[in-house]
């Protein structure tokens, strides 16, 4: 299955949904929550179900509205798509209570509150969760703190740590600065360095940058290092100033496998 590094939020409005095939993201999160006014929730749900019935659904997730989750999950059971994004997750209990709706679906748990971050261990361990994601805009608003990279390194690292410990994918928060490319690039670079598997986006113009950042590998070089390491039969390979051991080789092999490079 294709590696997912970029997930684009798309409001569940018919005109916006029809644009999905023209966007270059790896996956799409059809949004029934923040981008939809209360008075349009049912209309948005109907538009989502109609879209999923007539388009490629393998790369589509649906973010439900927590206040209307039970009703939305019930109606979405008849639709075919990749999985759900569940917002404002604060414990595994919520997920377990809706277990019957999650069969054969991927579940992205969106952590957006201090309670969710405090309970990240049990959320990451939940068997229904296939990926974690961080929502910094809600988190910082709840805490009354600035949404800045230097103030969120701990929070992001904590989510990455528990995701990786439980074999789950993990995605960084969207960048809300759509005008300053330097800010977006710095955020994305940090996400790569912290170990995220990809990044959420709220605008399609962010996608090429995310794809580049998370796919910026010299595959031929990595393959060459692997081959030289295995050919020499020693525990350590020294190439110029660089030293490679088994953990590096295993990491390089995962990268090649995820990107279908042979």
CSV table of C-alpha atoms in Angstrom, one decimal:
chain,number,residue,atom,x,y,z
A,1,UNK,CA,0.0,0.0,0.0
A,2,UNK,CA,1.3,3.5,-0.9
A,3,UNK,CA,3.2,5.3,1.8
A,4,UNK,CA,1.2,8.2,3.2
A,5,UNK,CA,3.2,11.4,4.0
A,6,UNK,CA,0.7,14.1,3.1
A,7,UNK,CA,-3.0,14.3,4.3
A,8,UNK,CA,-5.1,17.1,3.0
A,9,UNK,CA,-8.2,18.3,4.9
A,10,UNK,CA,-11.1,18.9,2.5
A,11,UNK,CA,-14.4,20.4,3.7
A,12,UNK,CA,-17.3,18.1,3.1
A,13,UNK,CA,-19.0,20.4,0.5
A,14,UNK,CA,-19.9,19.1,-2.9
A,15,UNK,CA,-17.8,21.6,-4.8
A,16,UNK,CA,-14.8,21.0,-2.7
A,17,UNK,CA,-15.1,17.2,-2.8
A,18,UNK,CA,-15.2,17.2,-6.6
A,19,UNK,CA,-11.8,18.8,-6.6
A,20,UNK,CA,-10.1,15.9,-4.7
A,21,UNK,CA,-9.0,14.1,-7.9
A,22,UNK,CA,-7.1,17.2,-8.9
A,23,UNK,CA,-5.1,17.4,-5.7
A,24,UNK,CA,-1.7,15.7,-5.3
A,25,UNK,CA,-1.9,14.6,-1.6
A,26,UNK,CA,-1.3,11.0,-0.7
A,27,UNK,CA,-4.6,10.9,1.2
A,28,UNK,CA,-7.5,13.1,2.0
A,29,UNK,CA,-9.4,13.8,5.2
A,30,UNK,CA,-13.0,14.7,4.3
A,31,UNK,CA,-14.0,17.0,7.1
A,32,UNK,CA,-17.4,17.0,8.8
A,33,UNK,CA,-16.1,18.9,11.8
A,34,UNK,CA,-14.5,22.3,12.0
A,35,UNK,CA,-15.0,23.5,8.5
A,36,UNK,CA,-18.7,22.8,8.4
A,37,UNK,CA,-21.3,25.1,10.2
A,38,UNK,CA,-23.7,23.3,12.5
A,39,UNK,CA,-26.7,24.1,10.2
A,40,UNK,CA,-24.9,22.3,7.3
A,41,UNK,CA,-23.8,19.1,9.0
A,42,UNK,CA,-26.4,16.8,7.6
A,43,UNK,CA,-26.0,18.2,4.1
A,44,UNK,CA,-22.2,17.7,4.4
A,45,UNK,CA,-22.7,14.1,5.5
A,46,UNK,CA,-25.0,13.4,2.5
A,47,UNK,CA,-22.5,15.0,0.2
A,48,UNK,CA,-19.7,12.8,1.7
A,49,UNK,CA,-21.7,9.6,1.2
A,50,UNK,CA,-22.6,10.5,-2.4
A,51,UNK,CA,-18.9,11.3,-3.2
A,52,UNK,CA,-17.6,8.1,-1.7
A,53,UNK,CA,-20.1,6.1,-3.8
A,54,UNK,CA,-18.8,7.4,-7.1
A,55,UNK,CA,-15.1,8.1,-6.6
A,56,UNK,CA,-11.8,6.4,-5.7
A,57,UNK,CA,-12.1,5.8,-1.9
A,58,UNK,CA,-8.9,4.0,-1.1
A,59,UNK,CA,-7.1,7.2,-0.1
A,60,UNK,CA,-10.0,8.9,1.8
A,61,UNK,CA,-10.5,9.3,5.5
A,62,UNK,CA,-13.5,11.0,7.1
A,63,UNK,CA,-13.1,13.2,10.1
A,64,UNK,CA,-16.4,13.0,12.1
A,65,UNK,CA,-17.8,15.5,14.4
A,66,UNK,CA,-17.5,14.4,18.0
A,67,UNK,CA,-20.9,15.9,19.0
A,68,UNK,CA,-22.6,14.0,16.2
A,69,UNK,CA,-20.3,11.0,16.0
A,70,UNK,CA,-22.8,8.3,16.8
A,71,UNK,CA,-25.2,9.4,14.1
A,72,UNK,CA,-22.5,10.0,11.5
A,73,UNK,CA,-20.8,6.7,12.1
A,74,UNK,CA,-24.2,4.9,11.7
A,75,UNK,CA,-24.8,6.6,8.4
A,76,UNK,CA,-21.3,6.1,7.1
A,77,UNK,CA,-21.4,2.4,7.7
A,78,UNK,CA,-22.9,1.9,4.2
A,79,UNK,CA,-20.1,3.9,2.6
A,80,UNK,CA,-16.7,2.5,1.5
A,81,UNK,CA,-13.6,4.4,2.4
A,82,UNK,CA,-10.2,3.9,4.0
A,83,UNK,CA,-10.9,5.0,7.6
A,84,UNK,CA,-11.9,7.6,10.1
A,85,UNK,CA,-10.1,10.4,11.8
A,86,UNK,CA,-11.6,10.8,15.3
A,87,UNK,CA,-11.0,14.3,16.7
A,88,UNK,CA,-10.2,15.4,20.3
A,89,UNK,CA,-9.5,11.9,21.5
A,90,UNK,CA,-8.8,11.9,25.3
A,91,UNK,CA,-8.9,8.2,26.1
A,92,UNK,CA,-9.2,4.8,24.5
A,93,UNK,CA,-12.7,4.4,26.1
A,94,UNK,CA,-14.3,6.5,23.4
A,95,UNK,CA,-12.8,4.3,20.6
A,96,UNK,CA,-13.7,1.1,22.4
A,97,UNK,CA,-17.3,2.2,22.8
A,98,UNK,CA,-17.6,2.5,19.0
A,99,UNK,CA,-15.7,-0.7,18.2
A,100,UNK,CA,-18.5,-2.1,16.0
A,101,UNK,CA,-18.2,0.8,13.6
A,102,UNK,CA,-14.4,0.5,13.2
A,103,UNK,CA,-14.2,-3.0,11.7
A,104,UNK,CA,-11.9,-3.1,8.7
A,105,UNK,CA,-11.3,0.7,8.9
A,106,UNK,CA,-8.2,2.5,9.7
A,107,UNK,CA,-8.5,4.9,12.7
A,108,UNK,CA,-6.4,8.1,13.0
A,109,UNK,CA,-6.7,9.4,16.6
A,110,UNK,CA,-6.3,13.1,16.6
A,111,UNK,CA,-4.9,14.3,19.9
A,112,UNK,CA,-5.8,18.0,20.5
A,113,UNK,CA,-6.1,18.5,24.2
A,114,UNK,CA,-4.0,18.3,27.4
A,115,UNK,CA,-6.0,15.3,28.6
A,116,UNK,CA,-5.4,13.5,25.3
A,117,UNK,CA,-1.7,14.1,25.5
A,118,UNK,CA,-1.7,13.0,29.2
A,119,UNK,CA,-3.4,9.7,28.1
A,120,UNK,CA,-1.4,9.2,25.0
A,121,UNK,CA,0.0,5.9,26.1
A,122,UNK,CA,-3.4,4.2,26.3
A,123,UNK,CA,-4.6,5.8,23.1
A,124,UNK,CA,-1.5,4.6,21.2
A,125,UNK,CA,-2.0,1.1,22.7
A,126,UNK,CA,-5.6,0.9,21.5
A,127,UNK,CA,-5.9,-1.9,19.0
A,128,UNK,CA,-8.3,0.1,16.8
A,129,UNK,CA,-5.8,3.0,16.3
A,130,UNK,CA,-3.6,2.7,13.2
A,131,UNK,CA,-2.2,6.2,13.4
A,132,UNK,CA,-1.9,9.2,15.7
A,133,UNK,CA,-2.0,12.9,14.7
A,134,UNK,CA,-1.4,16.1,16.6
A,135,UNK,CA,-3.7,19.1,16.5
A,136,UNK,CA,-1.7,22.0,17.7
A,137,UNK,CA,-4.2,24.7,17.0
A,138,UNK,CA,-6.8,23.3,19.4
A,139,UNK,CA,-4.2,22.2,21.9
A,140,UNK,CA,-2.5,25.7,22.2
A,141,UNK,CA,-5.9,27.5,22.3
A,142,UNK,CA,-7.0,25.2,25.1
A,143,UNK,CA,-3.8,25.9,27.1
A,144,UNK,CA,-3.6,29.6,26.3
A,145,UNK,CA,-0.1,29.1,24.8
A,146,UNK,CA,1.4,30.3,21.5
A,147,UNK,CA,1.4,27.9,18.6
A,148,UNK,CA,5.1,28.0,18.0
A,149,UNK,CA,7.6,25.3,17.0
A,150,UNK,CA,9.9,25.9,19.9
A,151,UNK,CA,7.2,25.6,22.5
A,152,UNK,CA,5.7,22.3,21.1
A,153,UNK,CA,8.8,20.1,20.6
A,154,UNK,CA,8.1,18.2,23.9
A,155,UNK,CA,4.4,17.6,23.0
A,156,UNK,CA,5.2,16.4,19.5
A,157,UNK,CA,8.1,14.2,20.6
A,158,UNK,CA,5.8,12.6,23.2
A,159,UNK,CA,3.3,11.7,20.6
A,160,UNK,CA,6.0,10.3,18.2
A,161,UNK,CA,7.5,8.2,21.0
A,162,UNK,CA,4.3,6.5,21.9
A,163,UNK,CA,3.3,6.0,18.3
A,164,UNK,CA,6.6,4.4,17.4
A,165,UNK,CA,6.6,2.3,20.5
A,166,UNK,CA,3.3,0.8,19.4
A,167,UNK,CA,4.0,0.5,15.7
A,168,UNK,CA,1.6,3.2,14.7
A,169,UNK,CA,2.0,5.9,12.0
A,170,UNK,CA,2.1,9.5,13.3
A,171,UNK,CA,1.3,12.8,11.6
A,172,UNK,CA,2.3,16.3,12.5
A,173,UNK,CA,-0.2,19.2,12.9
A,174,UNK,CA,-1.1,21.4,9.9
A,175,UNK,CA,0.7,24.7,9.3
A,176,UNK,CA,-1.8,27.5,9.6
A,177,UNK,CA,0.5,30.1,8.1
A,178,UNK,CA,-0.4,30.0,4.4
A,179,UNK,CA,1.5,33.1,3.4
A,180,UNK,CA,5.1,32.6,4.7
A,181,UNK,CA,6.7,29.6,3.0
A,182,UNK,CA,9.6,29.8,5.3
A,183,UNK,CA,7.4,29.1,8.4
A,184,UNK,CA,5.8,26.1,6.6
A,185,UNK,CA,9.2,24.7,5.5
A,186,UNK,CA,10.7,25.1,9.0
A,187,UNK,CA,7.7,23.3,10.6
A,188,UNK,CA,7.9,20.5,8.0
A,189,UNK,CA,11.7,20.1,8.5
A,190,UNK,CA,11.2,19.8,12.2
A,191,UNK,CA,8.5,17.2,11.7
A,192,UNK,CA,10.9,15.1,9.7
A,193,UNK,CA,13.6,15.5,12.3
A,194,UNK,CA,11.3,14.5,15.1
A,195,UNK,CA,10.4,11.2,13.4
A,196,UNK,CA,6.8,12.0,12.1
A,197,UNK,CA,5.7,9.9,9.2
A,198,UNK,CA,4.0,12.8,7.5
A,199,UNK,CA,2.1,16.0,8.0
A,200,UNK,CA,-1.5,17.2,7.8
A,201,UNK,CA,-2.4,20.1,5.5
A,202,UNK,CA,-5.3,22.6,5.2
A,203,UNK,CA,-4.4,23.9,1.8
A,204,UNK,CA,-3.3,22.0,-1.4
A,205,UNK,CA,-0.3,24.4,-2.0
A,206,UNK,CA,1.4,22.8,1.1
A,207,UNK,CA,1.4,19.3,-0.4
A,208,UNK,CA,4.4,19.5,-2.8
A,209,UNK,CA,6.6,20.8,0.1
A,210,UNK,CA,5.5,18.1,2.4
A,211,UNK,CA,6.0,15.4,-0.2
A,212,UNK,CA,9.5,16.7,-0.9
A,213,UNK,CA,10.5,16.9,2.8
A,214,UNK,CA,9.4,13.4,3.6
A,215,UNK,CA,10.6,11.8,0.4
A,216,UNK,CA,14.0,13.6,0.2
A,217,UNK,CA,16.1,10.4,0.0
A,218,UNK,CA,18.9,9.4,-2.3
A,219,UNK,CA,17.6,5.9,-2.8
A,220,UNK,CA,20.6,4.7,-4.9
A,221,UNK,CA,23.0,5.8,-2.1
A,222,UNK,CA,21.0,4.0,0.6
A,223,UNK,CA,20.9,0.9,-1.5
A,224,UNK,CA,24.7,1.1,-2.1
A,225,UNK,CA,25.3,1.5,1.7
A,226,UNK,CA,23.2,-1.6,2.4
A,227,UNK,CA,25.0,-3.7,-0.2
A,228,UNK,CA,28.4,-2.6,1.0
A,229,UNK,CA,27.5,-3.3,4.7
A,230,UNK,CA,26.2,-6.8,3.9
A,231,UNK,CA,29.1,-7.6,1.6
A,232,UNK,CA,31.8,-6.8,4.1
A,233,UNK,CA,30.2,-9.1,6.8
A,234,UNK,CA,31.3,-6.9,9.7
A,235,UNK,CA,29.2,-5.1,12.4
A,236,UNK,CA,30.4,-1.6,11.4
A,237,UNK,CA,30.8,-0.1,8.0
A,238,UNK,CA,33.0,3.1,7.6
A,239,UNK,CA,32.4,5.2,4.4
A,240,UNK,CA,34.4,8.3,4.4
A,241,UNK,CA,33.5,10.2,7.6
A,242,UNK,CA,30.3,8.2,8.2
A,243,UNK,CA,29.9,5.1,10.3
A,244,UNK,CA,27.0,2.7,9.7
A,245,UNK,CA,25.8,-0.1,12.0
A,246,UNK,CA,22.9,-2.5,11.8
A,247,UNK,CA,20.3,0.0,13.1
A,248,UNK,CA,21.1,2.3,10.2
A,249,UNK,CA,20.9,-0.5,7.7
A,250,UNK,CA,17.5,-1.6,9.0
A,251,UNK,CA,16.3,2.0,8.8
A,252,UNK,CA,17.5,2.3,5.2
A,253,UNK,CA,15.8,-1.0,4.3
A,254,UNK,CA,12.5,0.3,5.7
A,255,UNK,CA,12.8,3.5,3.6
A,256,UNK,CA,13.4,1.6,0.4
A,257,UNK,CA,10.5,-0.8,1.1
A,258,UNK,CA,8.1,2.0,2.0
A,259,UNK,CA,9.0,3.7,-1.3
A,260,UNK,CA,9.0,0.5,-3.4
A,261,UNK,CA,12.6,1.1,-4.4
A,262,UNK,CA,14.5,-2.0,-5.7
